[in-house]
mmCIF file of C-alpha atoms in Angstrom:
data_model
loop_
_atom_site.group_PDB
_atom_site.id
_atom_site.type_symbol
_atom_site.label_atom_id
_atom_site.label_comp_id
_atom_site.label_asym_id
_atom_site.label_seq_id
_atom_site.Cartn_x
_atom_site.Cartn_y
_atom_site.Cartn_z
ATOM 1 C CA ASN A 1 89.459 55.710 -164.978
ATOM 2 C CA PHE A 2 89.754 59.040 -163.450
ATOM 3 C CA TYR A 3 92.400 61.009 -165.065
ATOM 4 C CA ASN A 4 91.941 59.697 -168.331
ATOM 5 C CA LEU A 5 88.780 61.542 -168.602
ATOM 6 C CA TYR A 6 89.101 66.179 -169.161
ATOM 7 C CA PRO A 7 87.403 67.167 -166.403
ATOM 8 C CA SER A 8 83.540 68.905 -166.478
ATOM 9 C CA MET A 9 83.192 71.992 -168.975
ATOM 10 C CA VAL A 10 80.084 72.970 -167.321
ATOM 11 C CA ASN A 11 79.982 72.556 -163.993
ATOM 12 C CA ASP A 12 76.348 73.686 -162.743
ATOM 13 C CA GLU A 13 77.090 73.249 -159.030
ATOM 14 C CA LEU A 14 79.751 75.810 -159.225
ATOM 15 C CA THR A 15 78.426 77.920 -162.023
ATOM 16 C CA GLU A 16 75.235 78.275 -159.462
ATOM 17 C CA ARG A 17 77.754 78.910 -156.312
ATOM 18 C CA LEU A 18 79.252 81.418 -157.983
ATOM 19 C CA SER A 19 76.326 83.058 -158.988
ATOM 20 C CA ASN A 20 74.802 83.213 -155.622
ATOM 21 C CA TYR A 21 78.247 84.579 -154.154
ATOM 22 C CA VAL A 22 78.499 87.208 -157.011
ATOM 23 C CA GLY A 23 74.499 87.895 -156.726
ATOM 24 C CA LEU A 24 74.047 88.537 -160.466
ATOM 25 C CA PRO A 25 72.579 85.585 -162.756
ATOM 26 C CA PRO A 26 75.076 82.727 -164.282
ATOM 27 C CA GLU A 27 74.812 84.726 -167.240
ATOM 28 C CA TYR A 28 76.846 87.368 -166.208
ATOM 29 C CA MET A 29 80.433 85.174 -165.575
ATOM 30 C CA LEU A 30 82.578 82.654 -166.856
ATOM 31 C CA TYR A 31 85.204 81.236 -165.143
ATOM 32 C CA PHE A 32 89.215 80.454 -166.069
ATOM 33 C CA VAL A 33 92.335 78.970 -164.804
ATOM 34 C CA GLY A 34 93.124 82.206 -162.634
ATOM 35 C CA SER A 35 92.309 85.881 -163.838
ATOM 36 C CA ASP A 36 95.564 86.065 -165.764
ATOM 37 C CA THR A 37 93.927 84.199 -168.261
ATOM 38 C CA VAL A 38 91.654 86.287 -168.074
ATOM 39 C CA HIS A 39 92.999 89.036 -168.793
ATOM 40 C CA GLU A 40 94.274 87.023 -171.290
ATOM 41 C CA VAL A 41 91.157 86.276 -173.181
ATOM 42 C CA ILE A 42 89.707 89.856 -172.468
ATOM 43 C CA CYS A 43 92.873 90.980 -174.814
ATOM 44 C CA ARG A 44 92.317 88.809 -177.597
ATOM 45 C CA SER A 45 88.961 89.630 -177.397
ATOM 46 C CA TYR A 46 89.030 93.286 -177.253
ATOM 47 C CA MET A 47 92.627 94.435 -178.576
ATOM 48 C CA ALA A 48 94.276 94.452 -181.845
ATOM 49 C CA PRO A 49 97.192 95.673 -182.993
ATOM 50 C CA GLY A 50 97.456 99.602 -182.878
ATOM 51 C CA ASN A 51 95.040 100.245 -180.733
ATOM 52 C CA SER A 52 95.640 102.441 -177.912
ATOM 53 C CA ILE A 53 95.082 101.503 -174.225
ATOM 54 C CA LEU A 54 95.314 103.034 -171.377
ATOM 55 C CA ILE A 55 96.586 101.392 -168.065
ATOM 56 C CA LEU A 56 95.919 103.387 -164.618
ATOM 57 C CA GLY A 57 99.159 102.884 -162.190
ATOM 58 C CA PRO A 58 101.445 102.399 -160.534
ATOM 59 C CA SER A 59 99.929 98.925 -161.114
ATOM 60 C CA TYR A 60 99.704 95.065 -161.392
ATOM 61 C CA ASP A 61 102.263 94.611 -163.957
ATOM 62 C CA ASN A 62 101.533 90.962 -165.205
ATOM 63 C CA PHE A 63 98.508 92.987 -167.512
ATOM 64 C CA ARG A 64 100.902 95.578 -168.959
ATOM 65 C CA LEU A 65 102.528 92.868 -170.471
ATOM 66 C CA THR A 66 99.547 90.806 -171.511
ATOM 67 C CA ALA A 67 98.290 93.771 -173.310
ATOM 68 C CA GLU A 68 101.679 94.852 -175.097
ATOM 69 C CA SER A 69 101.643 90.992 -176.395
ATOM 70 C CA THR A 70 98.411 92.260 -178.525
ATOM 71 C CA GLY A 71 100.563 94.677 -180.592
ATOM 72 C CA VAL A 72 98.494 97.721 -178.802
ATOM 73 C CA LYS A 73 100.019 101.041 -178.196
ATOM 74 C CA LEU A 74 100.290 101.266 -174.005
ATOM 75 C CA ASN A 75 99.962 104.597 -172.721
ATOM 76 C CA PHE A 76 100.361 105.023 -168.768
ATOM 77 C CA PHE A 77 98.117 108.126 -166.546
ATOM 78 C CA GLU A 78 100.368 107.447 -162.761
ATOM 79 C CA MET A 79 99.144 108.769 -159.763
ATOM 80 C CA THR A 80 101.465 112.055 -158.115
ATOM 81 C CA ASP A 81 104.199 111.161 -156.154
ATOM 82 C CA ASP A 82 102.362 110.702 -153.163
ATOM 83 C CA PHE A 83 99.900 108.126 -154.794
ATOM 84 C CA GLU A 84 97.252 110.637 -154.676
ATOM 85 C CA PHE A 85 94.487 109.758 -157.382
ATOM 86 C CA ILE A 86 93.344 113.168 -159.630
ATOM 87 C CA PRO A 87 90.198 111.817 -161.397
ATOM 88 C CA GLU A 88 90.594 115.468 -163.282
ATOM 89 C CA ASP A 89 93.651 114.591 -164.533
ATOM 90 C CA PHE A 90 92.950 111.348 -165.649
ATOM 91 C CA GLU A 91 89.766 112.250 -167.533
ATOM 92 C CA ALA A 92 92.216 114.686 -169.457
ATOM 93 C CA ALA A 93 94.649 111.273 -170.457
ATOM 94 C CA ILE A 94 91.259 109.948 -171.741
ATOM 95 C CA ASP A 95 90.783 112.629 -173.309
ATOM 96 C CA ALA A 96 93.820 113.616 -174.570
ATOM 97 C CA ILE A 97 94.680 109.685 -175.687
ATOM 98 C CA THR A 98 91.009 108.435 -176.375
ATOM 99 C CA PRO A 99 92.005 104.873 -176.045
ATOM 100 C CA SER A 100 89.431 102.250 -176.586
ATOM 101 C CA PHE A 101 90.687 100.630 -173.399
ATOM 102 C CA VAL A 102 91.468 101.142 -170.179
ATOM 103 C CA TYR A 103 92.450 98.986 -167.131
ATOM 104 C CA ILE A 104 92.014 100.039 -163.475
ATOM 105 C CA CYS A 105 92.943 97.812 -160.541
ATOM 106 C CA SER A 106 90.449 98.496 -157.571
ATOM 107 C CA PRO A 107 91.793 98.087 -154.858
ATOM 108 C CA ASN A 108 95.090 99.102 -156.973
ATOM 109 C CA ASN A 109 97.885 96.514 -156.356
ATOM 110 C CA PRO A 110 99.943 98.218 -154.555
ATOM 111 C CA THR A 111 98.471 101.655 -153.450
ATOM 112 C CA GLY A 112 95.756 99.880 -152.259
ATOM 113 C CA HIS A 113 93.371 102.680 -154.055
ATOM 114 C CA LEU A 114 89.827 101.950 -154.052
ATOM 115 C CA HIS A 115 87.611 103.771 -156.550
ATOM 116 C CA PRO A 116 83.926 104.300 -155.383
ATOM 117 C CA ILE A 117 81.125 103.090 -157.756
ATOM 118 C CA ASP A 118 79.854 106.431 -158.352
ATOM 119 C CA TYR A 119 82.787 107.279 -159.958
ATOM 120 C CA VAL A 120 83.576 104.149 -162.408
ATOM 121 C CA GLU A 121 80.199 104.942 -163.179
ATOM 122 C CA HIS A 122 80.174 108.343 -164.404
ATOM 123 C CA LEU A 123 83.359 107.208 -166.214
ATOM 124 C CA LEU A 124 80.947 104.471 -167.848
ATOM 125 C CA ASN A 125 78.715 107.293 -168.904
ATOM 126 C CA LYS A 126 81.385 109.942 -169.935
ATOM 127 C CA TYR A 127 83.583 107.343 -172.414
ATOM 128 C CA PRO A 128 80.737 105.090 -173.707
ATOM 129 C CA GLU A 129 82.736 103.997 -176.656
ATOM 130 C CA THR A 130 85.609 102.821 -174.126
ATOM 131 C CA MET A 131 86.144 99.924 -172.307
ATOM 132 C CA PHE A 132 86.775 99.590 -168.928
ATOM 133 C CA LEU A 133 88.433 96.318 -167.167
ATOM 134 C CA LEU A 134 87.780 96.846 -162.975
ATOM 135 C CA ASP A 135 90.160 94.193 -161.780
ATOM 136 C CA GLU A 136 89.060 93.334 -158.018
ATOM 137 C CA ALA A 137 91.663 90.856 -157.378
ATOM 138 C CA TYR A 138 91.512 92.522 -153.931
ATOM 139 C CA TYR A 139 87.676 93.055 -153.830
ATOM 140 C CA GLU A 140 86.986 91.138 -150.466
ATOM 141 C CA PHE A 141 89.193 93.100 -148.644
ATOM 142 C CA ALA A 142 87.391 96.550 -149.496
ATOM 143 C CA LYS A 143 83.924 94.522 -149.813
ATOM 144 C CA LYS A 144 83.232 97.276 -152.388
ATOM 145 C CA SER A 145 82.594 96.254 -156.099
ATOM 146 C CA VAL A 146 81.373 97.938 -158.639
ATOM 147 C CA CYS A 147 79.873 94.252 -160.369
ATOM 148 C CA SER A 148 76.720 95.617 -160.234
ATOM 149 C CA LEU A 149 77.258 98.382 -163.184
ATOM 150 C CA THR A 150 77.452 95.211 -165.604
ATOM 151 C CA LYS A 151 73.347 95.014 -165.569
ATOM 152 C CA THR A 152 73.084 98.189 -167.199
ATOM 153 C CA HIS A 153 76.684 98.884 -169.320
ATOM 154 C CA GLU A 154 77.834 96.996 -171.813
ATOM 155 C CA ASN A 155 81.642 98.907 -171.660
ATOM 156 C CA ILE A 156 82.466 97.369 -168.415
ATOM 157 C CA VAL A 157 84.053 94.263 -167.659
ATOM 158 C CA VAL A 158 85.267 93.048 -163.673
ATOM 159 C CA THR A 159 87.616 90.046 -163.130
ATOM 160 C CA ARG A 160 88.215 88.079 -159.733
ATOM 161 C CA THR A 161 90.170 85.662 -158.577
ATOM 162 C CA MET A 162 89.944 83.230 -155.929
ATOM 163 C CA SER A 163 94.069 83.216 -154.864
ATOM 164 C CA LYS A 164 93.622 86.739 -152.572
ATOM 165 C CA ALA A 165 90.933 86.213 -149.950
ATOM 166 C CA TRP A 166 89.930 82.640 -150.512
ATOM 167 C CA ALA A 167 93.412 81.741 -150.264
ATOM 168 C CA LEU A 168 93.388 79.181 -153.170
ATOM 169 C CA ALA A 169 96.648 80.265 -155.128
ATOM 170 C CA ASN A 170 97.873 77.041 -156.245
ATOM 171 C CA PHE A 171 94.508 75.698 -157.638
ATOM 172 C CA ARG A 172 94.780 78.735 -159.949
ATOM 173 C CA PHE A 173 90.875 79.920 -160.186
ATOM 174 C CA GLY A 174 89.465 83.403 -161.422
ATOM 175 C CA TYR A 175 86.518 84.434 -163.067
ATOM 176 C CA VAL A 176 85.067 87.906 -165.133
ATOM 177 C CA ILE A 177 81.670 89.255 -164.627
ATOM 178 C CA SER A 178 80.052 91.049 -167.124
ATOM 179 C CA ASN A 179 77.035 92.174 -169.585
ATOM 180 C CA PRO A 180 75.892 88.625 -170.883
ATOM 181 C CA VAL A 181 76.603 90.262 -174.347
ATOM 182 C CA ASN A 182 80.513 90.766 -173.580
ATOM 183 C CA ILE A 183 80.438 86.718 -171.441
ATOM 184 C CA GLU A 184 78.782 85.564 -174.902
ATOM 185 C CA HIS A 185 81.709 86.789 -176.914
ATOM 186 C CA MET A 186 84.607 85.994 -174.469
ATOM 187 C CA ALA A 187 83.154 82.409 -174.238
ATOM 188 C CA LYS A 188 83.762 81.785 -178.141
ATOM 189 C CA ILE A 189 87.290 81.791 -176.874
ATOM 190 C CA ARG A 190 87.649 80.513 -173.972
ATOM 191 C CA ASN A 191 89.173 76.870 -173.269
ATOM 192 C CA PRO A 192 86.285 75.188 -170.975
ATOM 193 C CA LYS A 193 88.697 72.023 -170.597
ATOM 194 C CA ASN A 194 91.501 74.315 -168.358
ATOM 195 C CA ILE A 195 89.813 74.049 -165.014
ATOM 196 C CA ASN A 196 90.751 70.819 -164.098
ATOM 197 C CA SER A 197 88.802 68.615 -161.329
ATOM 198 C CA PHE A 198 90.341 69.645 -158.419
ATOM 199 C CA THR A 199 90.380 73.308 -158.300
ATOM 200 C CA GLN A 200 86.475 72.482 -159.436
ATOM 201 C CA GLU A 201 86.271 70.779 -155.958
ATOM 202 C CA ALA A 202 88.121 72.976 -154.041
ATOM 203 C CA VAL A 203 86.145 75.929 -155.109
ATOM 204 C CA CYS A 204 82.892 74.575 -154.780
ATOM 205 C CA GLY A 205 84.056 73.680 -151.242
ATOM 206 C CA ALA A 206 84.875 76.964 -150.645
ATOM 207 C CA LEU A 207 81.929 79.009 -151.867
ATOM 208 C CA SER A 208 80.122 76.539 -149.793
ATOM 209 C CA ASP A 209 81.499 78.160 -146.617
ATOM 210 C CA THR A 210 81.876 81.662 -147.195
ATOM 211 C CA GLU A 211 82.028 82.741 -143.319
ATOM 212 C CA TYR A 212 85.315 81.266 -143.198
ATOM 213 C CA MET A 213 86.498 83.166 -145.876
ATOM 214 C CA TRP A 214 84.686 86.043 -144.455
ATOM 215 C CA ALA A 215 86.569 85.776 -140.979
ATOM 216 C CA TYR A 216 90.003 85.687 -142.409
ATOM 217 C CA VAL A 217 88.930 88.986 -144.068
ATOM 218 C CA ASP A 218 88.137 90.493 -140.666
ATOM 219 C CA GLU A 219 91.181 89.275 -138.909
ATOM 220 C CA VAL A 220 93.626 90.627 -141.798
ATOM 221 C CA ASN A 221 91.996 93.957 -142.110
ATOM 222 C CA ARG A 222 91.934 94.182 -138.290
ATOM 223 C CA ALA A 223 96.006 93.249 -138.714
ATOM 224 C CA LYS A 224 96.359 95.771 -141.159
ATOM 225 C CA ASP A 225 94.946 98.774 -139.252
ATOM 226 C CA PHE A 226 96.915 97.423 -136.710
ATOM 227 C CA PHE A 227 99.723 97.769 -138.451
ATOM 228 C CA TYR A 228 99.107 101.302 -139.964
ATOM 229 C CA GLU A 229 98.735 102.889 -136.611
ATOM 230 C CA GLU A 230 101.788 101.646 -135.530
ATOM 231 C CA LEU A 231 103.899 102.630 -138.588
ATOM 232 C CA LYS A 232 102.285 106.079 -138.216
ATOM 233 C CA LYS A 233 103.878 106.653 -134.850
ATOM 234 C CA ARG A 234 107.492 105.779 -136.988
ATOM 235 C CA SER A 235 106.744 108.489 -139.618
ATOM 236 C CA ASP A 236 110.034 110.136 -139.301
ATOM 237 C CA LYS A 237 111.238 106.581 -140.498
ATOM 238 C CA VAL A 238 108.773 105.318 -142.806
ATOM 239 C CA THR A 239 105.836 106.241 -144.766
ATOM 240 C CA VAL A 240 102.862 104.325 -144.945
ATOM 241 C CA TYR A 241 99.836 104.670 -147.445
ATOM 242 C CA PHE A 242 96.611 103.085 -146.432
ATOM 243 C CA GLY A 243 95.162 100.793 -148.854
ATOM 244 C CA TYR A 244 91.978 98.678 -149.027
ATOM 245 C CA ALA A 245 93.675 95.538 -149.800
ATOM 246 C CA ASN A 246 95.399 93.027 -147.825
ATOM 247 C CA ALA A 247 98.830 94.946 -148.459
ATOM 248 C CA LEU A 248 100.208 98.091 -147.194
ATOM 249 C CA LEU A 249 102.645 100.058 -149.603
ATOM 250 C CA LEU A 250 105.876 101.663 -147.665
ATOM 251 C CA LYS A 251 108.301 104.478 -148.766
ATOM 252 C CA PHE A 252 111.604 104.870 -146.900
ATOM 253 C CA PRO A 253 113.454 108.184 -147.004
ATOM 254 C CA SER A 254 116.062 106.844 -149.838
ATOM 255 C CA ALA A 255 115.981 103.788 -152.418
ATOM 256 C CA GLU A 256 119.448 102.696 -150.199
ATOM 257 C CA LEU A 257 117.279 102.356 -146.996
ATOM 258 C CA LYS A 258 114.280 100.820 -148.778
ATOM 259 C CA ASP A 259 116.948 98.102 -150.262
ATOM 260 C CA ALA A 260 119.157 97.635 -146.510
ATOM 261 C CA MET A 261 115.527 96.963 -144.840
ATOM 262 C CA TYR A 262 114.283 94.773 -147.736
ATOM 263 C CA HIS A 263 117.426 92.581 -146.953
ATOM 264 C CA TYR A 264 117.018 92.692 -143.256
ATOM 265 C CA LEU A 265 113.972 91.835 -143.228
ATOM 266 C CA ASP A 266 114.524 89.385 -146.201
ATOM 267 C CA ASP A 267 117.339 87.046 -143.386
ATOM 268 C CA HIS A 268 114.992 87.489 -141.017
ATOM 269 C CA LYS A 269 112.323 85.397 -142.859
ATOM 270 C CA ILE A 270 110.145 87.969 -143.595
ATOM 271 C CA MET A 271 109.160 88.264 -147.196
ATOM 272 C CA VAL A 272 108.402 91.491 -149.085
ATOM 273 C CA ARG A 273 107.531 92.577 -152.358
ATOM 274 C CA PRO A 274 110.023 94.279 -154.519
ATOM 275 C CA LEU A 275 108.415 97.049 -156.896
ATOM 276 C CA LYS A 276 109.849 97.862 -159.926
ATOM 277 C CA GLN A 277 106.835 98.969 -162.035
ATOM 278 C CA SER A 278 107.377 102.687 -161.740
ATOM 279 C CA ALA A 279 109.796 105.097 -161.056
ATOM 280 C CA LYS A 280 107.331 106.215 -158.641
ATOM 281 C CA LEU A 281 108.348 103.178 -156.066
ATOM 282 C CA GLU A 282 111.706 103.159 -155.883
ATOM 283 C CA LYS A 283 111.646 103.960 -152.852
ATOM 284 C CA CYS A 284 108.934 101.418 -152.117
ATOM 285 C CA PHE A 285 107.970 97.751 -150.826
ATOM 286 C CA ARG A 286 104.629 96.302 -150.396
ATOM 287 C CA VAL A 287 104.230 94.108 -147.015
ATOM 288 C CA SER A 288 101.277 91.382 -147.572
ATOM 289 C CA ILE A 289 99.062 91.258 -144.363
ATOM 290 C CA GLY A 290 98.808 88.246 -142.411
ATOM 291 C CA THR A 291 97.846 87.789 -138.398
ATOM 292 C CA THR A 292 97.771 90.640 -135.764
ATOM 293 C CA GLU A 293 100.822 88.288 -134.393
ATOM 294 C CA GLN A 294 102.617 88.091 -137.258
ATOM 295 C CA MET A 295 102.670 91.860 -138.000
ATOM 296 C CA LYS A 296 103.817 92.390 -134.589
ATOM 297 C CA ARG A 297 106.972 90.133 -136.027
ATOM 298 C CA VAL A 298 107.692 92.178 -138.893
ATOM 299 C CA LEU A 299 107.427 95.593 -136.814
ATOM 300 C CA ALA A 300 109.871 94.253 -134.120
ATOM 301 C CA CYS A 301 112.317 93.395 -136.926
ATOM 302 C CA MET A 302 111.817 96.757 -138.588
ATOM 303 C CA ASP A 303 112.177 98.313 -135.075
ATOM 304 C CA GLU A 304 115.678 96.055 -134.779
ATOM 305 C CA PHE A 305 116.788 97.141 -138.028
ATOM 306 C CA TRP A 306 116.200 100.952 -137.174
ATOM 307 C CA ALA A 307 117.870 101.072 -133.564
ATOM 308 C CA LYS A 308 121.085 99.869 -135.811
ATOM 309 C CA ASN A 309 120.927 102.462 -138.743
#
């Protein structure tokens, strides 16, 4: 009779394991079907038609789509052409727009930029009437979080996923961390029976063996360092930007060369992420990091392309 029953809507084991992992009491978090669903609930909770919101970009474009569906007025602040974040310019944009909501992906997708907790706290204090969403989908690779700020500030929500470092993308599991006041508000419109039993068991299993995940993260970070240093040696052919996620952003001298490299890699069964959410990314694509051996293969394939072009 298992399949004709709804999944558990209050999984105490999952909640306890998640609380222990995050380091905050259970009342500071809610779990959902993936972080995209978390974003949908956050947008429904804190946005209304006509509201002005600000997205720090270039960034994860699905949030833009989710926010846009609520009828808000979208505003974008983008990093420089070399993907440098300038705090003074960002705050000048906030002052000019006075948004009710700001979205920041940290580590950023696709640039990898990480915002220090001190700076995020500065923003929360300077703009107490603005709600800030810090998307920490790639938190594990940076090992730095701002979730402790939820204990002292009500104008921050932090979202995470188990699709990246935990490798559970197909199970669809994400969660939000925030002040209990915000959690209680979001819980009113959350559908608690959407997380199926297989996902709940998988998450409990993963959270029971965090050492395995951290070992994988360390392996990826070592491979990232290797790939980054090797590409730096090829700076006459490509510009590589160091980032704190499990990917690196590459910029080519022209969009034509970028497209040619993209198709060459694809022909050799190496898939990289094309980026179209900003004109600043026209010459760029993002390379996800695997093992060192895998990155050696990617590098060898890129060298083959350059030798022929």
